[in-house]
Short mmCIF file of C-alpha atoms and ligand atoms in Angstrom, two decimals:
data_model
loop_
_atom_site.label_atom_id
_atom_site.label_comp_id
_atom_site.label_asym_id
_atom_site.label_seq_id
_atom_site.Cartn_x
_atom_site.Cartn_y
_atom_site.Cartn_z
CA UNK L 25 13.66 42.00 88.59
CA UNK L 26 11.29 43.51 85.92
CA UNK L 27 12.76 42.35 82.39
CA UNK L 28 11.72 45.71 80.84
CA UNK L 29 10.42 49.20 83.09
CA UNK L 30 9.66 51.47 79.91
CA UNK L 31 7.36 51.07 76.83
CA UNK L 32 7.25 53.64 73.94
CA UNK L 33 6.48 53.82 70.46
CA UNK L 34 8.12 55.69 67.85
CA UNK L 35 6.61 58.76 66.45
CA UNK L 36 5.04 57.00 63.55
CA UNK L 37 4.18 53.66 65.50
CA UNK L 38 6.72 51.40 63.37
CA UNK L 39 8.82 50.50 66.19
CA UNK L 40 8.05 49.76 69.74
CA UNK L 41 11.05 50.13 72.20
CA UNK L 42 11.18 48.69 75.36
CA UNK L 43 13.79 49.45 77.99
CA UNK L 44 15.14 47.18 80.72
CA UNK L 45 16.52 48.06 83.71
CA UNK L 46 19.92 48.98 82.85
CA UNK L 47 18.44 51.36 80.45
CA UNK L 48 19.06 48.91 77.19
CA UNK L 49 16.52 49.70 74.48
CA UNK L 50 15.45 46.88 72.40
CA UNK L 51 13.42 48.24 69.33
CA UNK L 52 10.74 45.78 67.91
CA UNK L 53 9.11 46.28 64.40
CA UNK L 54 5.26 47.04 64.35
CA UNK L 55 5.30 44.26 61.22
CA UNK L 56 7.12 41.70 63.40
CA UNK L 57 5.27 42.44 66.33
CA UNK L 58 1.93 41.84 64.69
CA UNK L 59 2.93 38.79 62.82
CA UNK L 60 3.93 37.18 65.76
CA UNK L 61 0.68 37.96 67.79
CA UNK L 62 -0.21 34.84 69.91
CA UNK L 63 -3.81 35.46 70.09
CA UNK L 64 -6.32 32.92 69.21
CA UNK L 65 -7.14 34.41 65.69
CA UNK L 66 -3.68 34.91 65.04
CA UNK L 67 -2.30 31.61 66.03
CA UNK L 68 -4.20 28.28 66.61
CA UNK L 69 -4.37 27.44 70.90
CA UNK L 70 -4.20 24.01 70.38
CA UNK L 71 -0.62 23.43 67.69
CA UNK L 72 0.70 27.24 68.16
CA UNK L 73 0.38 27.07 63.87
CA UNK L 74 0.07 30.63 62.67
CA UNK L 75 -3.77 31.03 61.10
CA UNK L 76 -2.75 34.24 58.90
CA UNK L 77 -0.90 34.44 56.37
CA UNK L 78 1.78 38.14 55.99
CA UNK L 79 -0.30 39.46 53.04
CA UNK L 80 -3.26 39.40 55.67
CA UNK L 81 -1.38 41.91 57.33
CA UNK L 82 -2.70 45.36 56.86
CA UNK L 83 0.40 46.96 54.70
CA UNK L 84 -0.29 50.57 57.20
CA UNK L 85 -0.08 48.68 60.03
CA UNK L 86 1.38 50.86 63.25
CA UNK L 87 1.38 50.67 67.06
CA UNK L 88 -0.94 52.81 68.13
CA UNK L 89 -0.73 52.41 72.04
CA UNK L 90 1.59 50.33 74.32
CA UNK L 91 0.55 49.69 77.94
CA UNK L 92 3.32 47.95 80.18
CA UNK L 93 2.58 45.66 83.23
CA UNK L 94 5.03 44.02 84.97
CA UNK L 95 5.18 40.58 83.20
CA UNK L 96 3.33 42.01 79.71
CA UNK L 97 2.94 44.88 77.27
CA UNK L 98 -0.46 45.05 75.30
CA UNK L 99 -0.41 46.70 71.98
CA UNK L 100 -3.42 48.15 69.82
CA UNK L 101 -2.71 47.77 66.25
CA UNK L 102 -3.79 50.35 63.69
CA UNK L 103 -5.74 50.10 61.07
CA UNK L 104 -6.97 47.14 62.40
CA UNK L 105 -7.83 48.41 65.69
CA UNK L 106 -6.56 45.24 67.08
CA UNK L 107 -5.36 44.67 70.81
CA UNK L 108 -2.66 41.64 71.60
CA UNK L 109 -0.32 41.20 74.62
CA UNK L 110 2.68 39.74 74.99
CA UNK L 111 4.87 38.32 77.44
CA UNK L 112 7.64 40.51 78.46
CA UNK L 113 9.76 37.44 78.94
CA UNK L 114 8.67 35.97 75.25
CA UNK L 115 10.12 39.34 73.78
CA UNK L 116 13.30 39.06 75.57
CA UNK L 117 13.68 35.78 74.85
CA UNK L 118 13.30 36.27 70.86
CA UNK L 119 14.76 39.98 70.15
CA UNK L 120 16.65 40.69 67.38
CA UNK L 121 17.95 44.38 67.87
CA UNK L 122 21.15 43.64 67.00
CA UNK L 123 24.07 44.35 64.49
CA UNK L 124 24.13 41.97 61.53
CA UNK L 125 27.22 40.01 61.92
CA UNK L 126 30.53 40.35 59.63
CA UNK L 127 32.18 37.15 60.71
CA UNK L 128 31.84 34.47 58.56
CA UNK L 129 32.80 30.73 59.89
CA UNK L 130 30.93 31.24 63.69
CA UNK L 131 29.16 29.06 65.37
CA UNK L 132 25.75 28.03 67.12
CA UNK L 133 25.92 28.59 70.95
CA UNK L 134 25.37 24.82 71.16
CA UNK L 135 28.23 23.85 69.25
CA UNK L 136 31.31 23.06 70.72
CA UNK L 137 34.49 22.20 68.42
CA UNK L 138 37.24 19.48 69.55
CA UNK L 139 40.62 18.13 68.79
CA UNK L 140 42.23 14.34 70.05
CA UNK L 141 41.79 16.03 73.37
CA UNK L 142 38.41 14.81 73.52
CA UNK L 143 39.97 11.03 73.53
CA UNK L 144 39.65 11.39 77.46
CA UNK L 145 36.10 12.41 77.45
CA UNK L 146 34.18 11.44 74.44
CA UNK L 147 30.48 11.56 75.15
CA UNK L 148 28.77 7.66 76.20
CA UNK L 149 26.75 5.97 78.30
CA UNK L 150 25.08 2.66 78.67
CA UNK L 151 22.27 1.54 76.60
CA UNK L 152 20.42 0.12 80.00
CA UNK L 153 20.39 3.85 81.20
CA UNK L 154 19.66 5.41 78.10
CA UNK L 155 16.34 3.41 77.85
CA UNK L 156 15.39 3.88 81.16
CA UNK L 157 16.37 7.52 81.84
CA UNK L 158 14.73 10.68 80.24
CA UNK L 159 17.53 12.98 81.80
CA UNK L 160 20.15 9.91 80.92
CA UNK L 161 18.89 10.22 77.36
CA UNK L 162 18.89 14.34 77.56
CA UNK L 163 22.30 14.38 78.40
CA UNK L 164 23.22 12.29 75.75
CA UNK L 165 21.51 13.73 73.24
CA UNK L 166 22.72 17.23 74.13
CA UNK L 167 26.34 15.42 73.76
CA UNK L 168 25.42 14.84 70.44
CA UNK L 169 24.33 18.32 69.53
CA UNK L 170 27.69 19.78 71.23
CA UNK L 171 29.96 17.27 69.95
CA UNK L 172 28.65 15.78 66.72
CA UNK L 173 29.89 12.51 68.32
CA UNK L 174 29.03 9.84 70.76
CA UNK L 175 29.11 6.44 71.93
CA UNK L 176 26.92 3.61 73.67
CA UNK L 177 28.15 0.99 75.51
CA UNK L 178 26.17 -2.24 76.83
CA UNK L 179 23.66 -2.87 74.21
CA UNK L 180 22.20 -5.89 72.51
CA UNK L 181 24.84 -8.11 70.35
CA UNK L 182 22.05 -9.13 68.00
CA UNK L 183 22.23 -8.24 64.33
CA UNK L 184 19.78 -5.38 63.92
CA UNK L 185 20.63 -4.04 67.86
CA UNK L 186 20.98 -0.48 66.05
CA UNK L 187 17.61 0.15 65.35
CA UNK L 188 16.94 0.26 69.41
CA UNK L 189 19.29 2.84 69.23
CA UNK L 190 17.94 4.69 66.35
CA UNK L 191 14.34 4.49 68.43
CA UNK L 192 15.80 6.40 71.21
CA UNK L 193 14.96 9.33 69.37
CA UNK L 194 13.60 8.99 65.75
CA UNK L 195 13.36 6.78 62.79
CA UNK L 196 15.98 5.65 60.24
CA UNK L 197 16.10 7.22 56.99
CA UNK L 198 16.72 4.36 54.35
CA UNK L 199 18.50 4.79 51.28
CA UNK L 200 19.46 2.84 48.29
CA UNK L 201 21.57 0.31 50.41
CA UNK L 202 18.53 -0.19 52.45
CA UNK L 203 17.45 0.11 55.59
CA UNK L 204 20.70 -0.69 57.19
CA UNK L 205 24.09 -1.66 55.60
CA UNK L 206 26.93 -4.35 56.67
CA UNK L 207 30.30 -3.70 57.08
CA UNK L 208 32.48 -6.12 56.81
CA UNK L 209 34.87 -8.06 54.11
CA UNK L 210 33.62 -9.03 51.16
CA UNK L 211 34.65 -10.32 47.86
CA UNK L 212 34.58 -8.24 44.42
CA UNK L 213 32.96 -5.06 46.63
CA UNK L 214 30.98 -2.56 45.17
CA UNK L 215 31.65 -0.09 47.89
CA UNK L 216 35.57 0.36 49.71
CA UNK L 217 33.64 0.76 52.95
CA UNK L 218 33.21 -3.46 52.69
CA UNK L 219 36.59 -4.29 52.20
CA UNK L 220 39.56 -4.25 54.91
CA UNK L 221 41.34 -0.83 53.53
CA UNK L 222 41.59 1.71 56.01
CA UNK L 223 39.47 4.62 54.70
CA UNK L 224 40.42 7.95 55.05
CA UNK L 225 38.13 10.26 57.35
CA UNK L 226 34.87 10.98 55.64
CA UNK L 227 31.54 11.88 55.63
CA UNK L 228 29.22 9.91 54.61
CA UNK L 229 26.92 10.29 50.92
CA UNK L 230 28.02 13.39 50.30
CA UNK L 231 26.16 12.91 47.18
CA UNK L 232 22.79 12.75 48.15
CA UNK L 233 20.30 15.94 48.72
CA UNK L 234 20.20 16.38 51.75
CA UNK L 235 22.94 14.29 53.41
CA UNK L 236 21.82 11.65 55.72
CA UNK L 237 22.37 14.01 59.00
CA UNK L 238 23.13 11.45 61.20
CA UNK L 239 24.92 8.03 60.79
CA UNK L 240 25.33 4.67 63.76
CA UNK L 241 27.53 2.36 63.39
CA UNK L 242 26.99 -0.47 65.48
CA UNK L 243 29.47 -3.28 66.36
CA UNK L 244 28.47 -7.13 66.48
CA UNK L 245 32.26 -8.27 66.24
CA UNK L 246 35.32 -7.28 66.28
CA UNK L 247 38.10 -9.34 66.82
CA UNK L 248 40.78 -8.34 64.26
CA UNK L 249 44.04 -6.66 64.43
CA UNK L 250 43.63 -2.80 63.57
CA UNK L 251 39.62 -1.54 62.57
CA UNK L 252 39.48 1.01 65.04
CA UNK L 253 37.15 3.85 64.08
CA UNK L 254 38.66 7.31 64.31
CA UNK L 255 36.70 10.15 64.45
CA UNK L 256 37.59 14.10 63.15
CA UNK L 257 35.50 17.86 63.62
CA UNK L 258 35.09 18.99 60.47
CA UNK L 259 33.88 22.08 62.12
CA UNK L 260 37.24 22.41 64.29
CA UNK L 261 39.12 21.65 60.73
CA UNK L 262 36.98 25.00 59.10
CA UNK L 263 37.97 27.12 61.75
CA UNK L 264 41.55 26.92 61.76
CA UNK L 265 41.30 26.75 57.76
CA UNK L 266 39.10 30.14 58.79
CA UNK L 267 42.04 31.65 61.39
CA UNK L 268 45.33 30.02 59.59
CA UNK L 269 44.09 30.55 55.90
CA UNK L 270 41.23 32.59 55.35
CA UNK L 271 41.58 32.75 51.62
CA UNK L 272 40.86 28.39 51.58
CA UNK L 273 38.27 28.93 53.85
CA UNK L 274 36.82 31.24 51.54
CA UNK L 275 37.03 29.66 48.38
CA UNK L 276 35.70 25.85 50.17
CA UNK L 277 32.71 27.73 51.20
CA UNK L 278 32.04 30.58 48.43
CA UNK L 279 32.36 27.48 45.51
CA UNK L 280 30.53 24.47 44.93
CA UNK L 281 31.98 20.43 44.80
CA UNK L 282 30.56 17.87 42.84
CA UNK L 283 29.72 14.56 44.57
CA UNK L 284 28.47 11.17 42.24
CA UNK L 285 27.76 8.10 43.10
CA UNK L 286 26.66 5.16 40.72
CA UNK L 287 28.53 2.00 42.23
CA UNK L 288 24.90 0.38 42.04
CA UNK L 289 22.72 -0.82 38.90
CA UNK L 290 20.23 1.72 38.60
CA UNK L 291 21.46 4.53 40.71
CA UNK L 292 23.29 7.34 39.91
CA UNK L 293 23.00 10.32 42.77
CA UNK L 294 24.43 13.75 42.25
CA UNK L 295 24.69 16.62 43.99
CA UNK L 296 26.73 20.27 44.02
CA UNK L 297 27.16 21.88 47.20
CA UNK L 298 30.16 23.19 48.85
CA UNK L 299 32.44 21.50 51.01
CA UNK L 300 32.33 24.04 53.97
CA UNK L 301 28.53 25.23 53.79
CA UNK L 302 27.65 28.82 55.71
CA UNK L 303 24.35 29.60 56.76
CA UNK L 304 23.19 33.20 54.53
CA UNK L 305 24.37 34.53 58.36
CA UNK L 306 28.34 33.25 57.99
CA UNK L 307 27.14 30.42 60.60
CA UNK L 308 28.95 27.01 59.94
CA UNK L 309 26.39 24.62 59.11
CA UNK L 310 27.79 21.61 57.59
CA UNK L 311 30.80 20.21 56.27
CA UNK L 312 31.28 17.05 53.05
CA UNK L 313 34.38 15.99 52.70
CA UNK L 314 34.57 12.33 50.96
CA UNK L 315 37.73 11.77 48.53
CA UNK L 316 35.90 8.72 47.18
CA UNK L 317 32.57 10.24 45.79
CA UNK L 318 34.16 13.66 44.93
CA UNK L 319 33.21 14.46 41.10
CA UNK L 320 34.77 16.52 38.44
CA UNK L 321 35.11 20.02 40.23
CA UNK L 322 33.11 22.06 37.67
CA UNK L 323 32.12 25.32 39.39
CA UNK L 324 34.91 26.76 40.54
CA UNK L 325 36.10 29.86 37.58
CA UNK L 326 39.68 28.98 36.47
CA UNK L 327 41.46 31.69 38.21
CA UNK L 328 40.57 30.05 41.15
CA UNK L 329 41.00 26.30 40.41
CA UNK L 330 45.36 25.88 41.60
CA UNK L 331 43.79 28.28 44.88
CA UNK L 332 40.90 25.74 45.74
CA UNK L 333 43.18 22.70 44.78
CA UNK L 334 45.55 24.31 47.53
CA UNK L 335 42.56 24.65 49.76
CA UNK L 336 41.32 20.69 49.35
CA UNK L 337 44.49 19.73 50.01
CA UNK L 338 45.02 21.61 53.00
CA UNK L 339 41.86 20.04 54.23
CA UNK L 340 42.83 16.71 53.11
CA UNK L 341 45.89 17.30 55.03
CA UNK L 342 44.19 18.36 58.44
CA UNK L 343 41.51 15.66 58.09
CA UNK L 344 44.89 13.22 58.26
CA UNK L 345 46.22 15.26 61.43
CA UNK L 346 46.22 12.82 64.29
CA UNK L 347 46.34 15.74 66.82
CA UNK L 348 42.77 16.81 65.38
CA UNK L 349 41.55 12.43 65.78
CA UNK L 350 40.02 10.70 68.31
CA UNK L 351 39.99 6.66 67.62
CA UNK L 352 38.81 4.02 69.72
CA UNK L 353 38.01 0.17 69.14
CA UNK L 354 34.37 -0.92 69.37
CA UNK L 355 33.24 -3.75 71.56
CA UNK L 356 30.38 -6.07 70.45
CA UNK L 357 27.14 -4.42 71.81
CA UNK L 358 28.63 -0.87 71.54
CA UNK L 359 27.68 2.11 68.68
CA UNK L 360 28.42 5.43 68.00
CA UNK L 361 27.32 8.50 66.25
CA UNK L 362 28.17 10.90 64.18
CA UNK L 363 26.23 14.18 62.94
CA UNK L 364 27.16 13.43 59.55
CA UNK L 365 27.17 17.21 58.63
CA UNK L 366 30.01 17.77 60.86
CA UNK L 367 31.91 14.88 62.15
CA UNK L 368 34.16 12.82 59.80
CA UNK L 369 34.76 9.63 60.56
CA UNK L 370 37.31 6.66 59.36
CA UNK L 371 38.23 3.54 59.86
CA UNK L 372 41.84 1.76 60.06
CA UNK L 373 43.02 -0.97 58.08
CA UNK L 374 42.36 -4.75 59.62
CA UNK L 375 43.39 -8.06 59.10
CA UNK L 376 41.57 -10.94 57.92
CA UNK L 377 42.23 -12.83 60.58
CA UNK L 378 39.30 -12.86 63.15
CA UNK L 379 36.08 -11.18 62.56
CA UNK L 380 34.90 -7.57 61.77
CA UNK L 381 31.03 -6.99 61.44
CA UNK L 382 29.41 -3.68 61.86
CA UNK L 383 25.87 -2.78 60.78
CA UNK L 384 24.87 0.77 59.50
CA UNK L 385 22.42 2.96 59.37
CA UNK L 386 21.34 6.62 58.83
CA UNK L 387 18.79 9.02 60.72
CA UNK L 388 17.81 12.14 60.89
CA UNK L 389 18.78 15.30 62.79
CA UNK L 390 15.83 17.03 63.11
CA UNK L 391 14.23 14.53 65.07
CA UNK L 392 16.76 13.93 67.68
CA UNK L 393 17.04 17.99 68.06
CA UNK L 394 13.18 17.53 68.35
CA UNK L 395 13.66 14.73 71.45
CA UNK L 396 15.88 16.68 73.12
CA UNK L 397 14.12 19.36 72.79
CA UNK L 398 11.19 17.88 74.20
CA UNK L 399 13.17 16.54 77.62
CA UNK L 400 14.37 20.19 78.23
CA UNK L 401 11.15 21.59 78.69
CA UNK L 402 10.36 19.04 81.28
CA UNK L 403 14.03 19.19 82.53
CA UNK L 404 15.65 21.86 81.48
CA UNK L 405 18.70 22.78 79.61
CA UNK L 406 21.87 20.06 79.52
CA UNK L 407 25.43 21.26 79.54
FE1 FE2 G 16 31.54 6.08 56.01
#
């Protein structure tokens, strides 16, 4: 089936609309059309970098002519006399004829929220498979992405093991505590992550700019009474703040926090951002919520200070909800992770008895989006 059957041009060539076969029109600016020409002067053949610059542009420029085939349209560009096709299917896949949104709090079509219901089904798989299996590793990945949360069972139980994990699909991004970071009891800590208090559900360096987007935490013993990791959607936790109170939804994402952190000689990291953050669209795009590095709130006006007080605590209270937890013990050899701009995570009080050791480390987003990516163009899409 032809994606579009009709090609015109508005009477003073600044839109092209193109009409598929159910008689939709989807209108295309001359502007956007010719900055997104994928011609050879337009665009490099080799990277797909763009070789002009918008102020290259002529400021006049209009369609002139529009000639449809069945799998292309080719436009000439006035002033510049210029002719460029493109693929039908390329313009359906990127239009944008649509109403601006008024929803606030939505969410990416690859996003997928969850309560303690996931318990049953929590994304994981075995570190053999994951090595050894692009669409094993695809899946996964795409787990992540939905979820914000997933495990790996069957790996190494040598102290740095997490790095092979980390290599599945980008590079650690060290910080101040290093390349990694140990978990387990100390004396006199500097951190309450390295003692055995149970930690309420967090995420992680809420302080820094940007947030480490990713966090493993990878288990080399555990033989204690209690440490089980628990694990809470701070996306699920915005959208029924969103549904049940709008007004602390509002005023967590409309207002800045303050997060510090100077436990260490010769650091002291700072940051202001909100603790629901919205895309300039309304789209969810990341959640901080750590009671321990939360600063002197200094950005919210005083008429609203009791309402966002109200609002934290609401949060606070939801983040403690074990209907909206998943927990689960860790075995020596198995990891999981979070997408640190969405999934909390805590950990329950243990004994001293036994041991407890976990290694830590942070990574990046972007470059597991960019692995997966790269498997579902050879694979295609994961569900
Ligand atoms: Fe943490």
């Amino acid at each position: 089936m032809p994606i579009f059957t009709s090609a015109q041009i508005t009477h003073d060539g600044a839109v092209l609309v193109l009409q598929d076969p159910d008689g939709q029109s989807v209108r295309y600016h001359a502007i956007w059309l010719r900055d997104n020409a994928q011609d050879p002067e337009t665009r490099a053949t080799g990277n797909g970098q763009k070789l002009i610059t918008v102020s290259d542009i002529p400021v006049d420029t209009v369609v002139a002519e529009a000639e449809l085939s069945a799998t292309d349209v080719t436009l000439t560009f006035q002033p510049e006399g210029k002719n460029v096709s493109y693929s039908l299917q390329w313009l359906a896949d990127n239009q944008y004829d649509f109403k601006a949104g008024e929803e606030t709090g939505c969410l990416s079509a690859d996003v997928e929220t969850w309560d303690h219901q996931l318990s049953d089904k929590l994304p994981s798989s075995d570190f053999t498979e994951l090595s050894s299996s692009e669409t094993c590793l695809g899946q996964w990945l795409s787990d992540v992405q939905r979820y914000g949360v997933a495990k790996i069972t069957g790996g190494s139980k040598k102290s740095g093991a997490l790095f092979d994990v980390v290599s599945l699909f980008g590079y650690v991004r060290e910080t101040n505590y290093g390349k990694w970071f140990e978990v387990r009891s100390e004396v006199n800590p500097t951190n309450l992550a390295y003692t055995g208090l149970g930690l309420q559900a967090h995420t992680d360096n809420p302080y820094r700019d940007p947030v480490p987007t990713l966090q493993i935490l990878y288990c080399l013993e555990n033989s204690v009474a209690g440490g089980d990791n628990s694990v809470v959607d701070g996306f699920r936790i915005a959208e029924r703040l969103k549904a049940d109170f709008p007004e602390y939804f509002d005023v967590l994402s409309q207002y800045s926090a303050r997060f510090e952190y100077k436990g260490d000689d010769g650091v002291c990291l700072r940051s202001k951002r909100p603790m629901i953050e919205l895309s300039p669209e309304g789209e969810l795009i990341a959640v901080r919520f750590n009671n321990r590095s939360c600063a002197a709130l200094t950005d919210i006006p005083f008429e609203k200070m009791a309402l966002y007080y109200r609002a934290y605590r609401h949060f606070s209270d939801m983040v403690n909800d074990p209907a909206l937890a998943v927990s689960f013990k860790l075995s020596p050899g198995e990891c999981f992770i979070v997408d640190n701009t969405r999934v909390l995570h805590a950990r329950n009080s243990f004994e001293g008895t036994g041991s407890r050791w976990l290694q830590g480390c942070y990574a990046q987003k972007d470059s597991l989006r960019s692995r997966l990516a790269v498997i579902e163009q050879q694979y295609g899409a994961f569900q």
